[in-house]
Amino acid sequence: MTNINKLKSLVPALAAASDMPFSENDWSINYKSDLDRQLDEDLVAFQKEIELLAAAMAASDLVTAACALVVVRMHALHLSNFFMNIFEDIEKVGWSEGAKIPEIPDDYEVPDFYDYKNS
């Protein structure tokens, strides 16, 4: 998964288009961090612990499984927070009181020139 970093320019651009003030400190995403690298590192660490959990279960080693489970849980929460920060900034720029994003008509379809197919 790449190009999540695009949000670091898109969210401020949407805020500017809505005449919303934008200060990095007032938003949930860390606009100074490399979001793509952060997500990749978090997913690698999460997967590593899942592999340890699987190996411990295969060996019927419930103590190691319990330890791995604690760390898997921590990484799952960290990933959840990563996406919650994105969600919160999208909510703020799109639907907060100060947002001036237009209403979407009920019959709206993305124009063909975007070459976008909603599955």
PDB file of C-alpha atoms in Angstrom:
ATOM      1  CA  MET A   1       0.000   0.000   0.000  1.00  0.00           C
ATOM      2  CA  THR A   2       1.520   3.283  -1.052  1.00  0.00           C
ATOM      3  CA  ASN A   3       0.618   6.890  -1.711  1.00  0.00           C
ATOM      4  CA  ILE A   4      -1.146   7.461   1.588  1.00  0.00           C
ATOM      5  CA  ASN A   5       1.261  10.384   1.817  1.00  0.00           C
ATOM      6  CA  LYS A   6      -0.939  12.097  -0.788  1.00  0.00           C
ATOM      7  CA  LEU A   7      -3.338  12.829   2.071  1.00  0.00           C
ATOM      8  CA  LYS A   8      -0.725  15.175   3.547  1.00  0.00           C
ATOM      9  CA  SER A   9      -1.318  17.560   0.636  1.00  0.00           C
ATOM     10  CA  LEU A  10      -4.952  16.737  -0.145  1.00  0.00           C
ATOM     11  CA  VAL A  11      -6.389  17.391   3.320  1.00  0.00           C
ATOM     12  CA  PRO A  12      -4.764  20.847   3.603  1.00  0.00           C
ATOM     13  CA  ALA A  13      -5.842  21.623   0.026  1.00  0.00           C
ATOM     14  CA  LEU A  14      -9.440  20.698   0.850  1.00  0.00           C
ATOM     15  CA  ALA A  15      -9.255  22.784   4.007  1.00  0.00           C
ATOM     16  CA  ALA A  16      -8.005  25.749   1.956  1.00  0.00           C
ATOM     17  CA  ALA A  17     -10.771  25.227  -0.623  1.00  0.00           C
ATOM     18  CA  SER A  18     -13.260  25.361   2.261  1.00  0.00           C
ATOM     19  CA  ASP A  19     -11.650  28.445   3.822  1.00  0.00           C
ATOM     20  CA  MET A  20     -10.851  26.345   6.892  1.00  0.00           C
ATOM     21  CA  PRO A  21      -7.767  27.282   8.870  1.00  0.00           C
ATOM     22  CA  PHE A  22      -5.067  24.632   8.685  1.00  0.00           C
ATOM     23  CA  SER A  23      -2.434  24.242  11.348  1.00  0.00           C
ATOM     24  CA  GLU A  24      -0.774  20.829  11.515  1.00  0.00           C
ATOM     25  CA  ASN A  25      -1.187  20.823  15.297  1.00  0.00           C
ATOM     26  CA  ASP A  26      -4.993  20.972  15.025  1.00  0.00           C
ATOM     27  CA  TRP A  27      -5.344  17.812  12.955  1.00  0.00           C
ATOM     28  CA  SER A  28      -4.987  14.107  13.780  1.00  0.00           C
ATOM     29  CA  ILE A  29      -2.576  12.987  11.052  1.00  0.00           C
ATOM     30  CA  ASN A  30       1.087  13.651  11.731  1.00  0.00           C
ATOM     31  CA  TYR A  31       1.757  15.759   8.634  1.00  0.00           C
ATOM     32  CA  LYS A  32       5.519  15.656   9.208  1.00  0.00           C
ATOM     33  CA  SER A  33       5.805  11.872   9.171  1.00  0.00           C
ATOM     34  CA  ASP A  34       6.144   9.544   6.188  1.00  0.00           C
ATOM     35  CA  LEU A  35       2.756   7.837   6.331  1.00  0.00           C
ATOM     36  CA  ASP A  36       3.642   5.214   3.723  1.00  0.00           C
ATOM     37  CA  ARG A  37       6.785   4.181   5.606  1.00  0.00           C
ATOM     38  CA  GLN A  38       4.946   4.223   8.932  1.00  0.00           C
ATOM     39  CA  LEU A  39       2.171   1.965   7.647  1.00  0.00           C
ATOM     40  CA  ASP A  40       4.649  -0.405   6.022  1.00  0.00           C
ATOM     41  CA  GLU A  41       6.709  -0.691   9.214  1.00  0.00           C
ATOM     42  CA  ASP A  42       3.587  -1.206  11.324  1.00  0.00           C
ATOM     43  CA  LEU A  43       2.268  -3.924   9.018  1.00  0.00           C
ATOM     44  CA  VAL A  44       5.644  -5.712   8.955  1.00  0.00           C
ATOM     45  CA  ALA A  45       5.799  -5.685  12.778  1.00  0.00           C
ATOM     46  CA  PHE A  46       2.179  -6.861  12.998  1.00  0.00           C
ATOM     47  CA  GLN A  47       2.851  -9.717  10.566  1.00  0.00           C
ATOM     48  CA  LYS A  48       6.016 -10.735  12.445  1.00  0.00           C
ATOM     49  CA  GLU A  49       4.043 -11.158  15.659  1.00  0.00           C
ATOM     50  CA  ILE A  50       1.291 -13.084  13.877  1.00  0.00           C
ATOM     51  CA  GLU A  51       3.954 -15.476  12.584  1.00  0.00           C
ATOM     52  CA  LEU A  52       5.316 -15.896  16.128  1.00  0.00           C
ATOM     53  CA  LEU A  53       1.788 -16.560  17.376  1.00  0.00           C
ATOM     54  CA  ALA A  54       1.250 -19.161  14.644  1.00  0.00           C
ATOM     55  CA  ALA A  55       4.577 -20.866  15.427  1.00  0.00           C
ATOM     56  CA  ALA A  56       3.820 -20.894  19.149  1.00  0.00           C
ATOM     57  CA  MET A  57       0.402 -22.423  18.516  1.00  0.00           C
ATOM     58  CA  ALA A  58       1.933 -25.061  16.224  1.00  0.00           C
ATOM     59  CA  ALA A  59       4.341 -25.933  19.049  1.00  0.00           C
ATOM     60  CA  SER A  60       1.516 -25.902  21.637  1.00  0.00           C
ATOM     61  CA  ASP A  61       3.510 -23.245  23.502  1.00  0.00           C
ATOM     62  CA  LEU A  62       0.763 -21.244  25.148  1.00  0.00           C
ATOM     63  CA  VAL A  63       3.104 -18.987  27.126  1.00  0.00           C
ATOM     64  CA  THR A  64       4.830 -17.758  23.964  1.00  0.00           C
ATOM     65  CA  ALA A  65       1.431 -17.574  22.271  1.00  0.00           C
ATOM     66  CA  ALA A  66       0.154 -15.370  25.089  1.00  0.00           C
ATOM     67  CA  CYS A  67       3.201 -13.094  24.788  1.00  0.00           C
ATOM     68  CA  ALA A  68       2.758 -12.856  21.020  1.00  0.00           C
ATOM     69  CA  LEU A  69      -0.939 -12.150  21.478  1.00  0.00           C
ATOM     70  CA  VAL A  70      -0.166  -9.173  23.714  1.00  0.00           C
ATOM     71  CA  VAL A  71       2.100  -7.690  21.052  1.00  0.00           C
ATOM     72  CA  VAL A  72      -0.304  -8.514  18.182  1.00  0.00           C
ATOM     73  CA  ARG A  73      -3.005  -6.688  20.113  1.00  0.00           C
ATOM     74  CA  MET A  74      -0.735  -3.673  20.582  1.00  0.00           C
ATOM     75  CA  HIS A  75       0.123  -3.550  16.861  1.00  0.00           C
ATOM     76  CA  ALA A  76      -3.550  -3.949  15.921  1.00  0.00           C
ATOM     77  CA  LEU A  77      -4.417  -0.981  18.136  1.00  0.00           C
ATOM     78  CA  HIS A  78      -1.595   1.063  16.624  1.00  0.00           C
ATOM     79  CA  LEU A  79      -2.858   0.300  13.089  1.00  0.00           C
ATOM     80  CA  SER A  80      -6.380   1.135  14.169  1.00  0.00           C
ATOM     81  CA  ASN A  81      -5.198   4.505  15.508  1.00  0.00           C
ATOM     82  CA  PHE A  82      -3.296   5.176  12.267  1.00  0.00           C
ATOM     83  CA  PHE A  83      -6.503   4.815  10.256  1.00  0.00           C
ATOM     84  CA  MET A  84      -8.628   6.562  12.893  1.00  0.00           C
ATOM     85  CA  ASN A  85      -6.408   9.648  12.542  1.00  0.00           C
ATOM     86  CA  ILE A  86      -7.022   9.602   8.785  1.00  0.00           C
ATOM     87  CA  PHE A  87     -10.752   9.135   9.370  1.00  0.00           C
ATOM     88  CA  GLU A  88     -10.879  12.043  11.818  1.00  0.00           C
ATOM     89  CA  ASP A  89      -9.132  14.437   9.419  1.00  0.00           C
ATOM     90  CA  ILE A  90     -11.398  13.380   6.555  1.00  0.00           C
ATOM     91  CA  GLU A  91     -14.435  13.922   8.803  1.00  0.00           C
ATOM     92  CA  LYS A  92     -13.144  17.342   9.804  1.00  0.00           C
ATOM     93  CA  VAL A  93     -12.377  18.562   6.291  1.00  0.00           C
ATOM     94  CA  GLY A  94     -15.511  17.049   4.756  1.00  0.00           C
ATOM     95  CA  TRP A  95     -18.264  17.287   7.310  1.00  0.00           C
ATOM     96  CA  SER A  96     -17.339  19.558  10.198  1.00  0.00           C
ATOM     97  CA  GLU A  97     -19.172  22.778  10.878  1.00  0.00           C
ATOM     98  CA  GLY A  98     -16.603  24.850   8.963  1.00  0.00           C
ATOM     99  CA  ALA A  99     -16.410  22.552   5.940  1.00  0.00           C
ATOM    100  CA  LYS A 100     -17.809  23.920   2.699  1.00  0.00           C
ATOM    101  CA  ILE A 101     -17.679  20.769   0.604  1.00  0.00           C
ATOM    102  CA  PRO A 102     -20.781  20.634  -1.651  1.00  0.00           C
ATOM    103  CA  GLU A 103     -23.579  18.149  -1.099  1.00  0.00           C
ATOM    104  CA  ILE A 104     -23.421  15.065  -3.327  1.00  0.00           C
ATOM    105  CA  PRO A 105     -26.551  14.705  -5.494  1.00  0.00           C
ATOM    106  CA  ASP A 106     -28.413  11.414  -5.086  1.00  0.00           C
ATOM    107  CA  ASP A 107     -27.901  10.433  -8.736  1.00  0.00           C
ATOM    108  CA  TYR A 108     -24.245  11.495  -8.915  1.00  0.00           C
ATOM    109  CA  GLU A 109     -21.789   9.310 -10.803  1.00  0.00           C
ATOM    110  CA  VAL A 110     -18.075   9.981 -11.169  1.00  0.00           C
ATOM    111  CA  PRO A 111     -17.505  11.326 -14.726  1.00  0.00           C
ATOM    112  CA  ASP A 112     -16.077   8.818 -17.202  1.00  0.00           C
ATOM    113  CA  PHE A 113     -12.930  10.895 -17.877  1.00  0.00           C
ATOM    114  CA  TYR A 114     -11.633   9.895 -14.409  1.00  0.00           C
ATOM    115  CA  ASP A 115     -11.558   6.262 -15.599  1.00  0.00           C
ATOM    116  CA  TYR A 116     -12.856   5.243 -12.186  1.00  0.00           C
ATOM    117  CA  LYS A 117     -15.014   2.215 -11.635  1.00  0.00           C
ATOM    118  CA  ASN A 118     -16.658   1.882  -8.236  1.00  0.00           C
ATOM    119  CA  SER A 119     -16.858  -1.836  -7.509  1.00  0.00           C
TER     120      SER A 119
END
